[in-house]
XYZ file of C-alpha atoms in Angstrom:
756
model
C 65.610 62.650 -17.165
C 66.136 65.821 -15.073
C 66.661 68.773 -17.049
C 68.982 70.775 -14.577
C 72.158 70.283 -13.704
C 71.374 67.889 -11.066
C 72.581 64.473 -9.992
C 69.952 61.447 -10.459
C 69.971 61.298 -6.690
C 68.960 64.513 -5.995
C 66.299 64.760 -8.857
C 64.745 60.676 -7.204
C 64.629 63.733 -3.982
C 63.042 66.305 -5.651
C 60.197 64.436 -7.334
C 59.466 62.771 -3.738
C 60.681 59.369 -5.305
C 62.244 58.444 -1.981
C 58.775 59.137 -0.349
C 56.524 57.487 -1.798
C 59.029 54.976 -1.611
C 59.064 54.702 1.879
C 54.425 55.382 2.409
C 54.810 52.377 -0.100
C 56.495 50.429 2.174
C 54.810 51.788 5.761
C 51.028 51.575 3.841
C 52.248 47.676 2.792
C 53.098 46.787 6.133
C 49.784 48.521 7.291
C 47.744 46.011 5.013
C 50.256 42.672 6.222
C 49.078 43.472 10.189
C 45.934 43.846 9.160
C 45.711 40.314 7.259
C 47.554 38.993 9.877
C 44.579 39.646 12.923
C 41.541 39.097 10.542
C 42.880 36.311 8.581
C 42.051 33.166 11.568
C 38.768 35.261 12.677
C 37.300 34.816 8.172
C 38.933 32.149 7.420
C 40.933 33.082 4.855
C 43.337 30.461 3.471
C 47.075 31.376 3.918
C 47.556 31.503 0.186
C 45.032 34.537 -0.059
C 47.714 36.391 2.241
C 50.281 35.074 0.473
C 49.463 36.703 -2.970
C 48.445 39.873 -1.154
C 52.029 39.794 -0.333
C 53.408 39.085 -3.799
C 50.817 41.730 -4.949
C 52.735 44.292 -2.921
C 56.286 43.282 -3.691
C 55.756 43.298 -7.549
C 53.905 46.802 -6.598
C 56.931 48.495 -5.219
C 58.995 49.363 -8.563
C 55.693 50.033 -10.545
C 54.778 52.827 -7.887
C 58.848 54.102 -7.690
C 58.610 54.439 -11.588
C 54.526 56.276 -11.484
C 56.284 58.448 -8.778
C 59.161 59.798 -11.255
C 57.131 60.029 -14.327
C 54.365 61.588 -12.750
C 53.706 64.799 -11.159
C 50.897 66.654 -9.011
C 49.577 69.956 -10.314
C 47.237 72.302 -8.678
C 45.201 71.134 -12.483
C 45.637 67.323 -11.753
C 48.386 64.711 -12.813
C 50.171 65.107 -15.320
C 53.620 63.393 -17.390
C 56.752 65.239 -14.841
C 58.254 66.680 -18.201
C 55.440 68.580 -19.362
C 55.194 70.760 -16.496
C 56.677 74.153 -15.861
C 59.612 73.827 -12.898
C 58.512 77.248 -11.958
C 55.024 75.910 -11.353
C 55.495 73.040 -9.466
C 54.446 72.502 -6.307
C 56.364 68.844 -6.222
C 57.892 70.529 -2.127
C 54.318 71.167 -0.974
C 53.540 67.534 -2.519
C 56.371 66.331 -0.276
C 55.447 68.160 3.085
C 51.701 66.059 2.307
C 53.097 62.687 1.587
C 55.442 63.377 4.716
C 52.594 63.742 7.136
C 49.923 60.899 5.652
C 53.477 58.843 6.151
C 53.429 59.858 9.404
C 49.809 58.810 9.827
C 50.295 55.614 8.395
C 52.966 54.745 10.926
C 51.155 55.577 13.852
C 48.230 53.272 12.656
C 50.399 50.598 11.691
C 52.038 50.530 15.250
C 49.001 51.153 16.715
C 47.601 48.265 14.812
C 50.622 45.552 15.760
C 49.683 47.064 19.362
C 45.855 46.238 19.058
C 46.839 42.821 18.402
C 49.464 41.792 20.704
C 48.289 43.226 23.415
C 44.562 43.665 23.322
C 43.092 41.093 21.630
C 45.276 38.745 23.580
C 44.523 39.998 27.062
C 40.651 39.701 25.035
C 41.428 36.159 24.449
C 42.820 36.058 28.418
C 39.528 37.599 29.817
C 37.549 35.101 27.852
C 39.014 32.145 29.901
C 38.856 33.879 33.007
C 34.741 35.134 32.511
C 32.464 34.062 35.333
C 35.435 31.636 36.732
C 34.368 32.987 40.276
C 31.832 30.028 41.920
C 31.851 28.390 38.439
C 34.995 26.357 38.406
C 35.915 23.059 40.348
C 39.022 21.878 42.357
C 40.750 19.354 40.079
C 39.268 16.964 42.610
C 35.755 17.944 42.399
C 35.872 17.684 38.754
C 37.023 14.572 38.510
C 34.182 12.047 37.585
C 33.387 9.898 40.732
C 35.089 6.637 39.427
C 32.532 3.963 41.544
C 29.538 5.553 39.704
C 30.418 7.260 36.059
C 30.297 5.436 33.078
C 34.297 4.766 32.385
C 35.639 3.621 28.711
C 39.061 2.843 27.178
C 39.212 3.394 22.992
C 42.016 0.844 21.791
C 43.561 1.663 18.875
C 42.021 0.137 15.985
C 43.667 -2.489 13.579
C 45.251 -1.098 10.473
C 43.571 -3.779 8.105
C 44.697 -2.210 4.651
C 47.307 -3.090 2.631
C 48.919 -0.657 3.019
C 51.061 -0.527 6.642
C 51.593 3.147 6.318
C 48.056 4.097 6.764
C 48.254 2.979 10.622
C 48.249 6.301 11.203
C 45.028 6.693 9.765
C 43.100 3.928 11.975
C 45.408 5.440 14.739
C 43.887 8.427 14.454
C 40.166 7.602 14.153
C 40.762 6.030 17.447
C 42.439 9.159 18.712
C 38.906 11.287 17.804
C 36.888 9.268 19.330
C 38.907 9.222 22.247
C 39.055 13.229 22.297
C 34.934 12.986 21.618
C 33.974 10.706 24.401
C 36.121 13.297 27.022
C 34.034 15.970 25.815
C 31.054 14.107 27.815
C 31.187 15.209 31.308
C 29.513 12.035 32.354
C 31.590 9.226 31.099
C 35.258 8.644 31.997
C 37.509 8.288 29.468
C 41.090 6.609 29.629
C 43.505 8.249 28.421
C 45.817 7.821 24.807
C 48.518 7.324 26.087
C 47.811 4.280 28.246
C 44.723 2.815 25.847
C 47.194 2.519 22.691
C 49.515 1.077 24.961
C 47.241 -2.359 23.639
C 47.781 -3.251 19.961
C 47.119 -6.727 20.416
C 44.059 -7.281 19.001
C 44.419 -11.006 20.662
C 44.382 -9.122 23.886
C 42.375 -10.438 27.124
C 39.748 -7.335 26.606
C 39.073 -7.614 30.774
C 42.764 -7.710 31.350
C 43.059 -4.361 30.153
C 40.126 -2.795 31.599
C 41.244 -4.045 34.771
C 44.734 -2.275 33.917
C 43.739 0.806 33.111
C 40.201 1.032 35.207
C 37.588 0.702 32.754
C 33.959 -0.914 33.113
C 33.892 -1.240 28.582
C 36.349 -0.672 26.126
C 36.210 -0.261 22.348
C 37.754 -1.450 19.294
C 37.593 -1.882 15.872
C 39.200 -1.919 12.842
C 39.922 0.490 9.750
C 40.281 -0.922 6.266
C 41.286 1.788 3.117
C 41.686 0.479 -0.274
C 40.808 3.367 -2.871
C 38.449 6.116 -2.150
C 36.575 3.838 0.442
C 36.357 3.520 3.756
C 35.396 -0.104 5.826
C 34.817 0.772 9.890
C 34.124 -2.014 12.341
C 33.967 -1.200 16.544
C 32.300 -2.524 19.509
C 31.663 -1.704 22.224
C 32.507 -4.480 25.046
C 31.668 -4.820 28.823
C 34.575 -6.183 30.339
C 33.214 -8.205 33.208
C 30.967 -10.135 31.118
C 32.857 -9.468 27.371
C 29.404 -9.273 25.650
C 28.885 -6.526 23.334
C 26.646 -3.596 24.325
C 27.581 -2.956 20.598
C 29.225 -3.326 16.704
C 28.410 -1.598 13.782
C 30.002 -1.534 10.129
C 29.968 1.493 7.977
C 31.087 1.096 4.245
C 31.524 4.613 3.476
C 33.860 6.794 0.997
C 36.382 8.573 2.489
C 35.079 11.888 2.836
C 32.243 10.783 5.201
C 34.971 8.939 7.126
C 33.626 12.601 9.577
C 30.174 11.091 9.269
C 31.109 7.238 10.688
C 32.677 8.993 13.847
C 30.137 11.076 14.665
C 27.978 7.742 14.614
C 29.774 5.750 15.987
C 30.240 8.380 19.077
C 26.712 8.565 19.706
C 25.927 4.922 19.394
C 28.584 4.710 22.119
C 27.090 7.477 24.339
C 23.869 5.623 24.098
C 25.060 2.060 25.228
C 26.641 3.307 27.932
C 22.848 4.881 28.337
C 24.224 8.379 28.711
C 22.293 11.416 28.450
C 23.338 13.963 25.969
C 21.462 17.302 26.734
C 22.891 21.255 26.691
C 26.778 21.840 26.465
C 27.514 17.862 26.339
C 25.413 17.225 23.061
C 26.935 20.004 21.001
C 29.556 19.062 22.148
C 30.055 15.808 20.046
C 28.350 17.335 17.176
C 31.077 19.384 17.172
C 32.992 19.096 14.083
C 36.223 20.271 14.275
C 36.863 20.713 10.629
C 35.518 19.219 7.528
C 38.720 19.340 5.281
C 40.021 15.964 5.077
C 43.486 16.503 3.973
C 43.669 18.890 7.027
C 42.796 16.058 9.457
C 45.028 13.849 7.449
C 47.299 16.106 8.229
C 46.728 16.292 11.675
C 46.483 12.852 12.069
C 50.445 12.498 10.868
C 50.891 15.271 12.990
C 49.627 13.509 16.447
C 51.184 10.056 15.489
C 54.733 12.111 15.608
C 53.723 13.809 18.514
C 53.338 10.548 20.073
C 56.956 8.926 19.310
C 58.494 11.963 21.745
C 62.021 12.636 19.952
C 63.683 15.721 19.149
C 63.265 14.869 15.496
C 59.850 13.316 15.394
C 58.260 16.684 17.517
C 60.105 18.716 14.525
C 57.844 16.759 11.826
C 55.122 16.884 14.496
C 55.588 20.869 13.829
C 55.449 20.360 10.055
C 52.063 18.359 9.675
C 50.241 20.472 12.403
C 51.405 24.009 10.357
C 50.244 22.238 7.182
C 46.988 21.227 8.981
C 46.055 24.763 10.067
C 47.570 26.185 6.400
C 44.620 23.767 4.729
C 41.465 24.988 7.283
C 42.846 27.959 9.204
C 40.050 27.764 11.386
C 41.117 24.199 12.825
C 41.413 24.949 16.473
C 42.463 21.646 17.379
C 45.488 21.441 15.119
C 46.199 24.812 16.186
C 45.761 24.051 20.229
C 47.945 20.503 19.593
C 51.058 22.776 17.757
C 51.149 24.784 20.957
C 51.477 21.687 22.883
C 54.116 20.978 20.071
C 56.322 23.896 21.143
C 55.830 24.072 25.011
C 57.204 19.957 24.692
C 59.800 21.357 22.615
C 61.193 23.461 25.436
C 60.150 20.906 27.832
C 62.597 18.702 26.506
C 65.567 20.925 25.918
C 65.603 20.952 22.007
C 64.836 24.958 21.944
C 64.599 26.953 25.040
C 61.519 28.460 26.935
C 62.524 32.369 26.266
C 62.666 31.682 22.278
C 59.198 29.141 22.817
C 56.520 30.269 24.737
C 55.555 33.123 22.256
C 54.876 30.364 19.449
C 53.361 28.585 22.452
C 51.273 31.717 23.576
C 50.583 32.133 19.482
C 49.286 29.116 18.534
C 47.231 28.621 21.468
C 45.609 31.954 21.352
C 44.921 31.064 18.124
C 43.215 27.782 18.656
C 41.125 30.183 21.505
C 40.012 32.786 18.732
C 38.103 30.097 17.232
C 36.995 27.636 20.283
C 37.100 29.356 23.194
C 36.530 26.144 24.811
C 39.529 23.899 23.343
C 40.818 22.282 26.296
C 44.111 21.851 24.728
C 44.698 25.690 24.080
C 43.587 26.352 27.197
C 46.151 24.184 29.183
C 48.527 24.810 26.975
C 47.817 28.820 28.189
C 48.243 27.519 31.822
C 51.393 25.641 31.012
C 52.805 29.246 29.449
C 51.317 31.235 32.424
C 52.945 28.742 34.787
C 56.087 28.877 33.251
C 55.953 33.157 33.281
C 55.369 32.908 37.383
C 51.851 34.238 37.060
C 50.465 31.190 39.553
C 47.174 32.755 39.370
C 46.187 33.063 35.740
C 47.556 29.535 35.974
C 45.255 28.001 38.274
C 41.938 29.684 36.666
C 43.358 27.947 33.292
C 44.401 24.924 34.140
C 40.749 24.302 35.784
C 38.596 25.252 33.375
C 40.812 23.402 31.003
C 40.146 20.062 33.419
C 36.610 21.221 33.830
C 36.661 21.062 29.763
C 37.932 17.866 29.036
C 38.124 14.925 31.650
C 41.099 13.587 29.909
C 43.078 16.359 30.380
C 46.260 15.021 32.038
C 48.712 17.255 30.277
C 46.239 20.013 32.729
C 46.401 18.056 35.634
C 50.239 17.810 35.767
C 50.615 21.456 35.079
C 48.463 21.922 37.809
C 50.490 19.781 39.902
C 53.060 21.646 38.847
C 51.748 24.100 40.181
C 50.441 23.383 43.814
C 54.529 21.897 44.300
C 55.489 25.845 43.724
C 53.178 26.626 46.403
C 54.936 23.746 48.780
C 52.212 22.083 48.484
C 53.066 18.755 47.736
C 50.622 16.776 49.921
C 47.976 18.170 47.039
C 50.297 18.052 44.141
C 50.114 14.529 45.109
C 46.166 14.166 44.988
C 45.885 16.035 41.555
C 48.723 12.838 40.071
C 46.886 10.601 41.776
C 43.475 11.837 40.132
C 45.590 12.127 36.654
C 46.654 8.454 36.502
C 43.361 7.217 37.245
C 43.112 8.319 34.040
C 46.053 7.527 31.966
C 48.055 4.683 34.015
C 50.756 3.843 31.919
C 51.765 7.588 31.364
C 55.887 7.471 31.734
C 55.383 11.320 32.083
C 53.110 11.197 35.473
C 55.069 8.232 37.138
C 58.069 10.987 36.527
C 56.097 14.109 38.248
C 55.406 11.500 41.115
C 59.123 10.462 41.566
C 59.999 14.152 41.685
C 57.301 15.280 44.819
C 57.882 12.212 46.526
C 61.480 12.905 46.204
C 60.850 16.129 47.293
C 59.481 15.374 50.330
C 62.442 12.543 51.451
C 59.731 9.680 50.437
C 62.702 7.881 48.824
C 60.483 4.190 49.061
C 57.599 5.773 47.184
C 59.588 7.485 44.709
C 61.450 4.460 43.803
C 58.116 2.608 43.296
C 57.082 5.387 40.653
C 60.738 5.041 38.975
C 60.019 1.082 39.104
C 56.198 1.331 37.459
C 58.480 3.947 34.479
C 60.512 1.250 33.951
C 57.943 -1.547 33.872
C 56.545 0.746 30.960
C 59.443 1.926 29.198
C 62.685 -0.661 30.441
C 64.494 0.479 27.335
C 64.603 4.002 28.520
C 67.263 5.977 30.226
C 64.853 7.967 32.953
C 64.658 5.221 35.147
C 68.536 5.354 35.512
C 68.534 8.966 35.833
C 65.934 8.988 38.282
C 67.365 5.845 40.514
C 70.897 7.820 39.981
C 69.022 11.339 41.666
C 67.453 8.801 44.662
C 70.912 7.763 45.654
C 72.872 10.736 45.469
C 70.197 12.044 47.889
C 70.794 9.239 50.195
C 74.586 9.602 49.895
C 75.171 6.504 47.854
C 76.746 8.231 45.600
C 78.793 5.399 44.028
C 75.890 3.804 43.380
C 74.687 7.089 42.181
C 76.957 7.749 39.544
C 77.142 3.562 38.006
C 73.086 4.328 37.534
C 73.658 7.494 35.570
C 76.728 5.896 33.124
C 74.045 3.746 32.395
C 71.123 6.304 32.207
C 74.089 7.506 29.578
C 74.616 4.606 27.539
C 70.663 4.244 26.797
C 70.990 7.455 24.804
C 74.362 8.534 24.102
C 72.900 11.417 22.691
C 72.311 13.350 25.203
C 75.185 15.425 26.523
C 73.576 16.716 29.537
C 73.862 13.020 31.277
C 77.661 13.102 30.438
C 77.456 16.155 32.508
C 75.848 14.314 35.035
C 77.940 11.956 35.354
C 80.697 14.305 35.208
C 78.962 16.076 38.081
C 79.399 13.489 40.455
C 82.787 12.283 39.849
C 83.239 15.649 41.321
C 81.817 15.074 44.292
C 84.221 12.112 44.665
C 86.803 14.080 44.345
C 87.764 12.514 40.763
C 88.403 15.699 39.055
C 90.084 13.740 36.021
C 87.578 11.487 34.943
C 84.862 14.165 35.707
C 86.920 16.268 32.652
C 86.630 13.028 30.245
C 82.708 12.829 31.286
C 82.670 17.283 30.412
C 85.020 16.435 27.572
C 82.828 14.181 25.891
C 79.159 16.059 26.548
C 80.981 18.981 24.655
C 81.949 16.503 21.723
C 78.412 15.547 21.301
C 77.001 18.501 21.701
C 79.438 22.089 21.406
C 76.717 24.646 20.987
C 74.965 23.209 24.264
C 75.745 26.489 26.764
C 75.431 23.374 29.695
C 78.942 22.488 28.570
C 80.671 25.979 29.393
C 79.782 25.565 32.947
C 81.873 22.303 33.359
C 85.413 24.094 33.415
C 83.998 26.461 36.004
C 82.994 23.750 38.078
C 86.402 22.454 38.089
C 87.719 25.574 38.796
C 85.574 25.493 42.295
C 87.152 22.455 42.563
C 90.248 23.198 42.703
C 89.684 25.854 45.389
C 90.677 28.645 43.156
C 89.692 30.720 40.289
C 91.161 31.205 36.979
C 91.600 33.805 34.691
C 90.005 31.678 31.937
C 87.107 30.663 34.418
C 86.578 33.754 35.368
C 86.004 35.377 32.218
C 84.319 32.879 30.990
C 81.524 32.958 33.790
C 81.428 36.344 33.108
C 80.755 36.103 29.943
C 78.160 33.314 30.880
C 76.329 35.857 32.949
C 76.137 38.450 30.089
C 74.474 36.223 27.740
C 72.178 34.751 30.193
C 71.175 31.565 28.454
C 68.775 28.858 29.558
C 69.845 27.883 32.956
C 69.745 23.893 32.510
C 71.889 22.354 35.064
C 72.519 25.270 37.345
C 74.577 27.166 35.009
C 74.184 30.518 35.841
C 74.350 29.823 39.294
C 77.753 28.229 39.136
C 78.841 31.605 36.644
C 77.742 33.715 40.161
C 79.720 31.471 42.530
C 82.867 31.579 40.136
C 82.568 35.410 40.015
C 81.501 35.998 43.574
C 84.587 33.455 44.729
C 87.191 35.567 42.866
C 85.990 39.008 44.470
C 85.665 37.196 47.891
C 89.683 35.820 47.310
C 91.090 39.073 45.755
C 89.827 41.388 48.074
C 87.373 43.504 46.192
C 84.060 42.865 47.149
C 82.885 46.488 46.300
C 84.030 45.540 42.591
C 82.060 42.401 42.912
C 78.912 44.290 44.142
C 79.299 46.373 41.555
C 79.174 43.981 38.537
C 76.267 42.027 40.104
C 74.557 45.708 40.189
C 75.058 46.023 36.832
C 73.314 42.976 35.130
C 71.166 41.874 38.591
C 69.825 45.330 39.309
C 66.531 43.767 40.989
C 68.462 42.546 43.815
C 69.779 45.599 44.485
C 66.125 48.066 45.048
C 63.797 45.807 46.902
C 62.248 43.793 44.072
C 64.183 40.437 43.517
C 61.180 38.351 45.259
C 59.201 39.313 42.169
C 61.891 37.345 40.014
C 61.202 33.420 39.651
C 62.608 31.479 42.594
C 64.799 30.223 41.119
C 68.421 27.861 41.992
C 69.744 30.947 40.113
C 68.250 33.057 41.959
C 68.414 31.316 45.552
C 72.527 31.756 44.484
C 72.422 35.215 43.488
C 71.188 36.509 46.488
C 73.210 34.513 48.968
C 76.475 35.291 46.838
C 75.125 38.997 46.652
C 74.271 38.985 50.455
C 77.966 38.121 51.553
C 79.344 40.880 49.473
C 77.047 43.506 50.796
C 78.389 41.810 54.468
C 81.877 42.247 53.272
C 81.321 45.985 52.738
C 79.915 46.537 55.787
C 76.632 46.332 54.639
C 75.061 44.298 57.091
C 71.150 45.272 56.941
C 71.127 45.574 53.636
C 72.524 41.799 53.469
C 69.648 40.396 56.310
C 66.507 42.463 53.883
C 67.904 40.594 50.316
C 67.853 37.340 52.569
C 65.110 37.690 54.832
C 62.779 34.787 53.282
C 65.784 32.673 52.834
C 66.523 32.819 56.501
C 63.200 32.457 58.109
C 63.228 28.967 55.851
C 66.481 28.187 57.628
C 65.392 29.075 60.971
C 62.541 27.358 60.629
C 64.238 24.349 59.701
C 66.028 24.310 62.851
C 62.636 23.562 64.185
C 60.497 22.139 61.745
C 62.689 20.080 58.431
C 63.364 16.270 59.118
C 66.140 16.985 57.714
C 68.866 19.762 57.516
C 69.897 20.565 54.354
C 72.994 22.394 52.871
C 70.334 25.453 51.084
C 69.345 26.320 55.442
C 72.815 26.393 55.799
C 74.547 28.711 53.307
C 72.307 32.006 54.070
C 73.281 31.400 57.590
C 76.429 31.698 56.445
C 76.355 34.713 54.179
C 74.133 36.893 56.495
C 77.457 36.190 59.471
C 74.546 34.414 61.941
C 77.449 32.089 63.330
C 75.686 30.761 66.452
C 72.402 29.705 64.004
C 74.693 28.581 61.528
C 76.230 26.227 64.316
C 73.689 24.559 65.941
C 72.776 24.000 62.145
C 76.088 22.078 61.584
C 75.656 20.466 64.416
C 72.378 19.062 63.277
C 73.867 18.550 59.776
C 76.057 16.408 60.969
C 74.326 14.528 63.166
C 72.156 13.193 60.367
C 75.137 12.446 58.178
C 76.388 10.378 61.522
C 73.192 8.520 61.871
C 72.920 7.678 57.915
C 69.830 9.393 57.617
C 69.371 10.747 54.076
C 71.366 14.157 53.356
C 70.581 15.199 50.293
C 72.759 18.233 48.137
C 76.082 17.302 50.559
C 78.459 18.758 48.121
C 81.692 18.465 50.001
C 84.069 20.867 47.386
C 80.807 23.362 49.024
C 82.651 23.259 52.638
C 86.137 22.225 51.725
C 86.949 25.012 50.656
C 84.627 27.882 49.802
C 84.843 31.516 52.143
C 81.395 31.498 52.390
C 82.261 29.539 55.104
C 85.344 31.888 56.157
C 83.682 32.721 59.916
C 83.424 29.503 60.890
C 86.011 27.695 59.221
C 88.313 27.250 62.597
C 85.124 25.946 64.914
C 85.615 22.517 65.528
C 81.523 21.753 64.694
C 82.901 22.817 60.957
C 86.110 21.070 61.466
C 83.632 17.788 61.963
C 81.342 18.196 59.335
C 83.759 18.851 56.590
C 85.942 16.004 57.453
C 82.493 14.024 57.399
C 81.183 14.349 54.213
C 85.228 14.285 52.953
C 85.183 10.753 54.341
C 82.179 9.900 52.863
C 83.124 11.078 49.387
C 86.537 9.021 50.240
C 84.300 6.145 50.875
C 82.079 5.591 47.887
C 85.394 6.207 45.750
C 86.486 3.077 47.380
C 83.340 1.100 46.683
C 83.178 2.372 42.942
C 86.329 1.662 42.487
C 85.919 -2.248 44.437
C 83.284 -2.350 42.255
C 85.066 -1.785 39.312
C 87.953 -3.923 39.701
C 89.779 -0.585 40.957
C 88.376 1.011 37.158
C 86.188 3.583 37.076
C 83.892 4.429 34.089
C 84.349 6.174 31.296
C 82.505 7.194 28.329
C 83.426 4.476 25.061
C 85.068 6.193 21.974
C 81.986 7.101 19.616
């Protein structure tokens, strides 16, 4: 112990034990940062990094004991008890330790910045290099369907006694499909479509016709212990002749060689010459680890199931594959796709998932800069982050590398929709459907674009296609509900929404959709029952928190509880699903208008959304939340006498509204609201006349929501005008008529959620 009367803590400080501990922790952090950067580059196994971490943890108490027991002196290292206190230099040693600790900390922070910013930017630049003049548009990159050889790879039949081995036979076929898709001269049908044909007795000619291909590769796999037999045959669809067939009896470890040989034989049978880059791609082996490959196949099997639970299972398998082989680029890239789908399907937020998506894809690209899957995923990340220019180049690159990259085409179509180019978006989706004609996701995108363009018959055609492919899915019912709503057939829309919910009674957002339709039908009690069911299904889903706010707006006044909830939602800033934040913005705005406190309302929004007050609002993503914020904040600005600021904030919205009076085939509520917020009474009245005309002519008028006109203060300036009264009455009558149709259809009752 200490040789003076000081406390134990004082002695710890005197002997620099605290300083040694801090320096050790920071140095350990630096070591782990370095390992995290170099691990995927040198193929260091995951267990090695865990071993280093364990050694560092075990070394910490040893370092503290050493600091306590020994002291640095001018003569060298001595036991502390043998050092004369009068000649001790612990103070100078402590100062040196402080300088060393600061230097290590700065180095560790620099390493972290280098990893997070420089390396990731380098990865992005690698992808962007040499793009000018090289990248083709998706239409140019797609092979000529009439001239290029085309093939569908069907799922190989599992002939093993163990039925659970089906994932292996599927996986072998999937790998062959992926290998062939790397060859630019061959058009390969996507897995989503070709793997729907599992019946070995199915007619090959009919399958080829449905998939739009000229040849079909089929086969079977039999596993017994460490032996494997693979049979495969390439069939010409038109004649039924076998262009090639082969049988392979090998050890299980030789499965990679079997895949290489089959792929080469198929390419030769299709009379495609392999030169340069394409030859290298075909012979490129993703992994030499059978164990990692098996985990990858299990992950693909779960990913294709497409459920919330299967996504979690897929994540575990891909993580295991990358743990076994950290250089497995395709496993890293597909893991990024899993994370993206988790966010897209609502099992996690984009805010939480995008860093994981980017990290997994970056790891893949650090290993293989030509990984089409990873490049597609990075393009999707850039699109989600509102960087369409970067996204476009990445998605084009993915399409160029892999002709079967339908995910890249789908995201490219979304990017085109964001640029208000629906015709080009449809063209890209048609190219994708030529590769993957039985994809529900692509047909959903087609339905969305047709609906956006008011082409409802074409949208319903896509919905019919989805129902043919997935007859038990809730998606066709939900899409029909949205289309019927747009057409003003709200009773029919509600019936379809109820069917969607009954197809998937665990989806709380489907219950919310039914409740919203009851609000439009002026049936708040029925709406509340469905909102309660949504909260019962998933009490943690923030979407349920906005339902009471909608009922407040329906009642025409904002309650104290509603105002508090709306403010809390805006503070929490959850992912804006089903219009959560837009409704919260509207509630806060309406409270301050009704209470005569527009200045306080502006101050509230200025504190939480300062970008709308400093002129950079257009830098925000153009979402429904952003639209609502612009309209409501501009209205408050006008009410406080700052009409110029209101007009500047709404500048782009007003241009669209005024263009709509001349060019738009149908007036929409989104045209009316900016005009009302800006106080442009004359133009608003003209728009109201057109809106009423379209409604009376039974034209499709989307987003009719009567409560927006019935009670909202936004239209106070024209509330006593005959044009406004006529439109408000027409909307009210439409809602009452649709409610009558609903009740007549159901014998005076209305659909309610069944007890769980």
